[in-house]
Each structure stands twice: as C-alpha cells, then as structure tokens.
Amino acid sequence: MECFNIEINKIHDKIIISTYKTDKLYFSVGISSSTHKIVGISLPQDEIDESVAEISYRYLEYELSDNYIEIAKTISKIYKGENVNFDLKSLDLETPESKNIKSVVRTPFEREVLIQTSKIPFGDVRTYKYIAEKLGTKAYRAVGTALGKNPFPIVIPCHRVVKSNMKIGEYRGGSEMKKEILKNEGIIINEDRIIN
DNA sequence: TCACTGGCCACCT
DNA sequence: CAGGTGGCCAGTG
C-alpha cells in the first residue's frame, strides 16, 4: 500500500539526466523525453548519486546520458559567477490542469514567484517582500516556501532573494552556498549581510 | 474543513 | 543589536 502511494505521486514521464563534474562538484540537469524541456536542476553535490537523485526522485523513470552535458556545464558556469543568458522557454514551468496531474511546478503562485525571481538582474538582489508585492500579496513567507521548492536553482536565481534587512536568509543548499553564489556574482557580503 | 507549518516582516524590549 | 512576539497567507493533510 505504501509503495503504491509513493508510485502514484511520481510523474509519469521519462526523463534524461546528464551530469557534469568540475572542481569535485557534480551538476545535473533533467530533460523530459516528451517535451524536451528542462524539468530539474540540482544544486552542486559531492556525490553523483545525490546529484542525480535530486532530480530523479519525482519521476517513475529516468535514464542517464551525456546528451545534455553542455547544459549541465553551463549551469556550473553560472554557479561560478559567469553571467549567462538562459532562455526561460527551455524550462518546464507548466502547472497541472487538475490535482491528479503531477508537474515540477505545482501551483500558479509558485510559477509566478519563479517568473518574478527570474527577472532579478545578475549581481543584484531583491527581497522576499519585494517579490510578494510584485504578485500583489503579503504572503512573504509563502514566497520563501515557494523558492525553497524551486526546481531550477541557479538558473532561476532564488539565491538573489534575501531578507528585508539585507541579511542573507535561508537556502536549500545552506546559507553558506547562497553566500558563495552571491560572492561569485560580485556581491559584497559582510557578516551575513549584503553591503549596498 | 480547519489547524498546522514556513528560505518572512515589523515592532518591541 | 539580539531575541521574542504577533501577523501575514499559500500549501498541506
């Protein structure tokens, strides 16, 4: 019974996962075999299994391949502070038509949060409050929760969203990782706080 | 339905 | 400035 429930909560689509290794870190990207859009990106991991699992866990079926390794490599470059223009159209931002259908972005609210976040310029930051106000709501905390589930970290720069007092705030990969990405983009940080 | 839970915010000591 | 408190509100079960 347990297993059955876990199975039906997974997405019924096969994906291809490619992984690129650099500086002892693994970067993975998942592509849908039906839509050919990106359905998942992993934060840098020390182990390849962790890196793959971060994307594969939502899916019933996946296979490893080097087909999309250039995309994974590009993501590693962005992580290291290269300002690469990434086309949002390559990401699967679809939301489910009904509750029975599963997708990586689950609700319109989450989708809008991701789209607003994608507009934050390289080397700059915005606050959770700012994103909420752009959506016409006071759900500041819900913005944080939505970004915590961001299926496309690094490419959709949730690391550029910080607290109102300019403190770093939380991050799925830990606030140290968030600081590192921001520093790579040239942002000055002192004692967990953004300077200007 | 209703009561949690949160990558937050503002205000008060 | 740090820590506590009440307030938001989207998701979840």
mmCIF file of C-alpha atoms (C1' of nucleotides) in Angstrom:
data_model
loop_
_atom_site.group_PDB
_atom_site.id
_atom_site.type_symbol
_atom_site.label_atom_id
_atom_site.label_comp_id
_atom_site.label_asym_id
_atom_site.label_seq_id
_atom_site.Cartn_x
_atom_site.Cartn_y
_atom_site.Cartn_z
ATOM 1 C CA MET A 1 0.000 0.000 0.000
ATOM 2 C CA GLU A 2 2.727 2.423 0.989
ATOM 3 C CA CYS A 3 4.629 1.698 -2.164
ATOM 4 C CA PHE A 4 1.567 2.196 -4.281
ATOM 5 C CA ASN A 5 1.014 5.656 -2.884
ATOM 6 C CA ILE A 6 4.597 6.647 -3.434
ATOM 7 C CA GLU A 7 4.384 5.424 -7.022
ATOM 8 C CA ILE A 8 1.327 7.435 -7.953
ATOM 9 C CA ASN A 9 2.866 10.572 -6.537
ATOM 10 C CA LYS A 10 5.607 10.384 -9.121
ATOM 11 C CA ILE A 11 5.421 11.964 -12.519
ATOM 12 C CA HIS A 12 4.636 9.610 -15.388
ATOM 13 C CA ASP A 13 7.168 10.845 -17.867
ATOM 14 C CA LYS A 14 10.604 9.562 -18.659
ATOM 15 C CA ILE A 15 13.477 11.960 -18.229
ATOM 16 C CA ILE A 16 17.105 12.026 -19.287
ATOM 17 C CA ILE A 17 19.641 13.187 -16.717
ATOM 18 C CA SER A 18 23.081 14.490 -17.645
ATOM 19 C CA THR A 19 25.766 15.279 -15.081
ATOM 20 C CA TYR A 20 28.867 17.453 -15.387
ATOM 21 C CA LYS A 21 31.719 17.339 -12.904
ATOM 22 C CA THR A 22 34.005 20.238 -12.106
ATOM 23 C CA ASP A 23 36.156 21.021 -9.060
ATOM 24 C CA LYS A 24 34.946 17.820 -7.380
ATOM 25 C CA LEU A 25 31.331 19.002 -7.635
ATOM 26 C CA TYR A 26 28.545 17.372 -9.640
ATOM 27 C CA PHE A 27 25.942 19.416 -11.539
ATOM 28 C CA SER A 28 22.952 17.612 -13.047
ATOM 29 C CA VAL A 29 20.137 18.597 -15.347
ATOM 30 C CA GLY A 30 16.984 16.634 -16.166
ATOM 31 C CA ILE A 31 15.209 16.862 -19.519
ATOM 32 C CA SER A 32 11.774 15.488 -20.329
ATOM 33 C CA SER A 33 11.914 12.907 -23.114
ATOM 34 C CA SER A 34 8.491 14.037 -24.332
ATOM 35 C CA THR A 35 8.639 17.863 -24.162
ATOM 36 C CA HIS A 36 12.448 18.194 -24.277
ATOM 37 C CA LYS A 37 12.213 20.920 -21.672
ATOM 38 C CA ILE A 38 14.296 21.151 -18.506
ATOM 39 C CA VAL A 39 12.364 19.612 -15.606
ATOM 40 C CA GLY A 40 15.012 19.803 -12.903
ATOM 41 C CA ILE A 41 18.382 21.194 -11.929
ATOM 42 C CA SER A 42 20.479 20.039 -8.995
ATOM 43 C CA LEU A 43 22.488 22.149 -6.622
ATOM 44 C CA PRO A 44 26.181 21.182 -6.601
ATOM 45 C CA GLN A 45 26.775 17.916 -4.756
ATOM 46 C CA ASP A 46 29.866 15.978 -3.657
ATOM 47 C CA GLU A 47 28.417 12.678 -4.838
ATOM 48 C CA ILE A 48 26.991 11.887 -8.259
ATOM 49 C CA ASP A 49 24.190 9.797 -6.761
ATOM 50 C CA GLU A 50 22.982 12.718 -4.669
ATOM 51 C CA SER A 51 23.138 14.977 -7.676
ATOM 52 C CA VAL A 52 21.030 12.645 -9.833
ATOM 53 C CA ALA A 53 18.588 11.828 -7.028
ATOM 54 C CA GLU A 54 17.793 15.500 -6.518
ATOM 55 C CA ILE A 55 16.095 15.411 -9.921
ATOM 56 C CA SER A 56 15.083 11.765 -10.385
ATOM 57 C CA TYR A 57 13.090 11.372 -7.163
ATOM 58 C CA ARG A 58 9.975 12.928 -8.667
ATOM 59 C CA TYR A 59 9.941 10.531 -11.614
ATOM 60 C CA LEU A 60 8.883 6.983 -12.210
ATOM 61 C CA GLU A 61 11.502 6.516 -14.905
ATOM 62 C CA TYR A 62 14.804 8.112 -15.802
ATOM 63 C CA GLU A 63 17.975 7.321 -17.654
ATOM 64 C CA LEU A 64 21.480 8.714 -17.524
ATOM 65 C CA SER A 65 23.072 10.090 -20.647
ATOM 66 C CA ASP A 66 25.687 12.613 -21.742
ATOM 67 C CA ASN A 67 23.338 14.184 -24.262
ATOM 68 C CA TYR A 68 22.725 17.311 -22.238
ATOM 69 C CA ILE A 69 26.070 17.634 -20.555
ATOM 70 C CA GLU A 70 26.659 21.051 -22.137
ATOM 71 C CA ILE A 71 23.618 22.381 -20.307
ATOM 72 C CA ALA A 72 24.914 20.975 -17.032
ATOM 73 C CA LYS A 73 28.265 22.595 -17.771
ATOM 74 C CA THR A 74 26.591 25.934 -18.425
ATOM 75 C CA ILE A 75 24.831 25.696 -15.070
ATOM 76 C CA SER A 76 28.168 25.110 -13.354
ATOM 77 C CA LYS A 77 29.474 28.264 -15.039
ATOM 78 C CA ILE A 78 26.567 30.330 -13.771
ATOM 79 C CA TYR A 79 27.224 28.940 -10.306
ATOM 80 C CA LYS A 80 30.795 30.158 -10.562
ATOM 81 C CA GLY A 81 29.690 33.657 -11.465
ATOM 82 C CA GLU A 82 29.524 33.725 -15.238
ATOM 83 C CA ASN A 83 26.662 35.867 -16.495
ATOM 84 C CA VAL A 84 24.997 33.519 -18.967
ATOM 85 C CA ASN A 85 21.692 34.397 -20.563
ATOM 86 C CA PHE A 86 19.350 31.470 -20.068
ATOM 87 C CA ASP A 87 16.136 31.214 -22.047
ATOM 88 C CA LEU A 88 13.152 30.685 -19.734
ATOM 89 C CA LYS A 89 11.373 28.914 -22.568
ATOM 90 C CA SER A 90 13.698 25.952 -22.096
ATOM 91 C CA LEU A 91 12.261 25.390 -18.596
ATOM 92 C CA ASP A 92 9.097 23.408 -17.910
ATOM 93 C CA LEU A 93 7.062 25.958 -15.944
ATOM 94 C CA GLU A 94 3.716 24.355 -16.684
ATOM 95 C CA THR A 95 1.298 23.964 -13.792
ATOM 96 C CA PRO A 96 -1.085 20.996 -13.547
ATOM 97 C CA GLU A 97 -4.559 21.257 -15.055
ATOM 98 C CA SER A 98 -6.018 19.105 -12.326
ATOM 99 C CA LYS A 99 -4.914 17.758 -8.990
ATOM 100 C CA ASN A 100 -4.348 14.321 -10.473
ATOM 101 C CA ILE A 101 -1.702 15.566 -12.841
ATOM 102 C CA LYS A 102 1.795 15.991 -11.430
ATOM 103 C CA SER A 103 4.342 18.538 -12.554
ATOM 104 C CA VAL A 104 7.533 20.066 -11.192
ATOM 105 C CA VAL A 105 5.905 23.468 -10.642
ATOM 106 C CA ARG A 106 2.773 22.693 -8.704
ATOM 107 C CA THR A 107 0.689 25.874 -8.468
ATOM 108 C CA PRO A 108 0.195 29.189 -10.316
ATOM 109 C CA PHE A 109 1.503 31.007 -7.238
ATOM 110 C CA GLU A 110 4.771 29.070 -7.340
ATOM 111 C CA ARG A 111 5.027 29.709 -11.050
ATOM 112 C CA GLU A 112 4.590 33.465 -10.649
ATOM 113 C CA VAL A 113 7.156 33.556 -7.855
ATOM 114 C CA LEU A 114 9.664 31.803 -10.124
ATOM 115 C CA ILE A 115 8.955 34.133 -13.032
ATOM 116 C CA GLN A 116 9.374 37.260 -10.904
ATOM 117 C CA THR A 117 12.577 35.863 -9.434
ATOM 118 C CA SER A 118 13.948 35.179 -12.906
ATOM 119 C CA LYS A 119 13.813 38.936 -13.593
ATOM 120 C CA ILE A 120 16.306 39.845 -10.879
ATOM 121 C CA PRO A 121 19.429 41.078 -12.691
ATOM 122 C CA PHE A 122 22.762 39.303 -12.355
ATOM 123 C CA GLY A 123 24.827 40.716 -9.493
ATOM 124 C CA ASP A 124 21.785 42.238 -7.803
ATOM 125 C CA VAL A 125 19.334 41.180 -5.091
ATOM 126 C CA ARG A 126 15.670 41.641 -4.192
ATOM 127 C CA THR A 127 13.767 40.841 -1.003
ATOM 128 C CA TYR A 128 11.093 38.214 -0.365
ATOM 129 C CA LYS A 129 8.790 41.128 0.376
ATOM 130 C CA TYR A 130 9.540 42.696 -2.995
ATOM 131 C CA ILE A 131 8.585 39.503 -4.820
ATOM 132 C CA ALA A 132 5.367 39.208 -2.793
ATOM 133 C CA GLU A 133 4.414 42.812 -3.555
ATOM 134 C CA LYS A 134 5.041 42.238 -7.268
ATOM 135 C CA LEU A 135 2.415 39.496 -7.005
ATOM 136 C CA GLY A 136 0.073 41.810 -5.112
ATOM 137 C CA THR A 137 0.113 39.840 -1.880
ATOM 138 C CA LYS A 138 1.567 39.973 1.608
ATOM 139 C CA ALA A 139 2.466 36.298 1.580
ATOM 140 C CA TYR A 140 6.132 36.950 2.274
ATOM 141 C CA ARG A 141 6.666 33.622 3.909
ATOM 142 C CA ALA A 142 4.897 31.779 1.129
ATOM 143 C CA VAL A 143 7.376 33.331 -1.308
ATOM 144 C CA GLY A 144 10.199 31.779 0.706
ATOM 145 C CA THR A 145 8.437 28.441 0.761
ATOM 146 C CA ALA A 146 7.879 28.540 -2.995
ATOM 147 C CA LEU A 147 11.528 29.397 -3.649
ATOM 148 C CA GLY A 148 12.569 26.589 -1.340
ATOM 149 C CA LYS A 149 10.945 24.247 -3.840
ATOM 150 C CA ASN A 150 12.478 25.936 -6.895
ATOM 151 C CA PRO A 151 13.094 23.063 -9.367
ATOM 152 C CA PHE A 152 15.573 25.267 -11.281
ATOM 153 C CA PRO A 153 18.023 26.690 -8.739
ATOM 154 C CA ILE A 154 20.975 28.718 -10.065
ATOM 155 C CA VAL A 155 19.171 29.294 -13.404
ATOM 156 C CA ILE A 156 16.154 30.816 -11.653
ATOM 157 C CA PRO A 157 18.212 32.847 -9.190
ATOM 158 C CA CYS A 158 16.463 32.223 -5.881
ATOM 159 C CA HIS A 159 19.870 32.898 -4.295
ATOM 160 C CA ARG A 160 19.300 36.579 -5.171
ATOM 161 C CA VAL A 161 16.294 36.800 -2.872
ATOM 162 C CA VAL A 162 17.211 37.987 0.618
ATOM 163 C CA LYS A 163 15.552 39.292 3.769
ATOM 164 C CA SER A 164 14.247 42.853 4.122
ATOM 165 C CA ASN A 165 17.051 43.760 6.493
ATOM 166 C CA MET A 166 19.546 42.624 3.828
ATOM 167 C CA LYS A 167 20.568 39.556 5.756
ATOM 168 C CA ILE A 168 21.230 36.532 3.571
ATOM 169 C CA GLY A 169 18.306 34.378 4.663
ATOM 170 C CA GLU A 170 17.878 30.667 4.124
ATOM 171 C CA TYR A 171 18.744 28.488 1.153
ATOM 172 C CA ARG A 172 18.013 24.887 0.244
ATOM 173 C CA GLY A 173 21.728 24.218 -0.152
ATOM 174 C CA GLY A 174 22.529 26.105 3.052
ATOM 175 C CA SER A 175 23.159 29.820 3.523
ATOM 176 C CA GLU A 176 26.903 29.295 3.002
ATOM 177 C CA MET A 177 26.203 28.143 -0.533
ATOM 178 C CA LYS A 178 23.896 31.110 -1.073
ATOM 179 C CA LYS A 179 26.665 33.452 0.055
ATOM 180 C CA GLU A 180 29.153 31.778 -2.232
ATOM 181 C CA ILE A 181 26.985 32.178 -5.342
ATOM 182 C CA LEU A 182 26.301 35.818 -4.487
ATOM 183 C CA LYS A 183 30.004 36.494 -3.949
ATOM 184 C CA ASN A 184 30.756 34.833 -7.284
ATOM 185 C CA GLU A 185 28.393 37.387 -8.838
ATOM 186 C CA GLY A 186 30.388 40.204 -7.274
ATOM 187 C CA ILE A 187 28.051 40.988 -4.408
ATOM 188 C CA ILE A 188 29.788 42.185 -1.261
ATOM 189 C CA ILE A 189 28.732 40.466 1.940
ATOM 190 C CA ASN A 190 29.792 41.300 5.467
ATOM 191 C CA GLU A 191 28.718 39.199 8.440
ATOM 192 C CA ASP A 192 25.705 37.645 6.672
ATOM 193 C CA ARG A 193 24.548 40.991 5.363
ATOM 194 C CA ILE A 194 24.542 42.421 1.841
ATOM 195 C CA ILE A 195 26.526 45.648 1.522
ATOM 196 C CA ASN A 196 24.632 48.060 -0.741
ATOM 197 C "C1'" DT B 1 -12.972 21.869 6.993
ATOM 198 C "C1'" DC B 2 -9.518 23.534 9.980
ATOM 199 C "C1'" DA B 3 -5.244 23.595 12.122
ATOM 200 C "C1'" DC B 4 -0.701 23.427 11.365
ATOM 201 C "C1'" DT B 5 3.894 24.825 9.117
ATOM 202 C "C1'" DG B 6 7.206 28.046 6.920
ATOM 203 C "C1'" DG B 7 14.108 30.147 2.849
ATOM 204 C "C1'" DC B 8 9.490 36.309 6.071
ATOM 205 C "C1'" DC B 9 8.300 41.093 8.187
ATOM 206 C "C1'" DA B 10 7.727 44.798 11.599
ATOM 207 C "C1'" DC B 11 7.764 46.109 16.027
ATOM 208 C "C1'" DC B 12 9.030 45.865 20.795
ATOM 209 C "C1'" DT B 13 12.392 45.220 24.673
ATOM 210 C "C1'" DC C 1 21.985 44.580 18.166
ATOM 211 C "C1'" DA C 2 19.842 40.167 19.604
ATOM 212 C "C1'" DG C 3 15.957 37.824 20.782
ATOM 213 C "C1'" DG C 4 10.940 37.439 21.323
ATOM 214 C "C1'" DT C 5 6.086 38.145 19.593
ATOM 215 C "C1'" DG C 6 2.303 38.625 16.693
ATOM 216 C "C1'" DG C 7 0.958 38.980 11.998
ATOM 217 C "C1'" DC C 8 0.807 37.535 7.068
ATOM 218 C "C1'" DC C 9 -1.010 33.870 3.791
ATOM 219 C "C1'" DA C 10 -0.109 29.694 0.350
ATOM 220 C "C1'" DG C 11 0.204 24.756 0.873
ATOM 221 C "C1'" DT C 12 -0.675 20.510 3.132
ATOM 222 C "C1'" DG C 13 -3.141 16.626 5.145
#
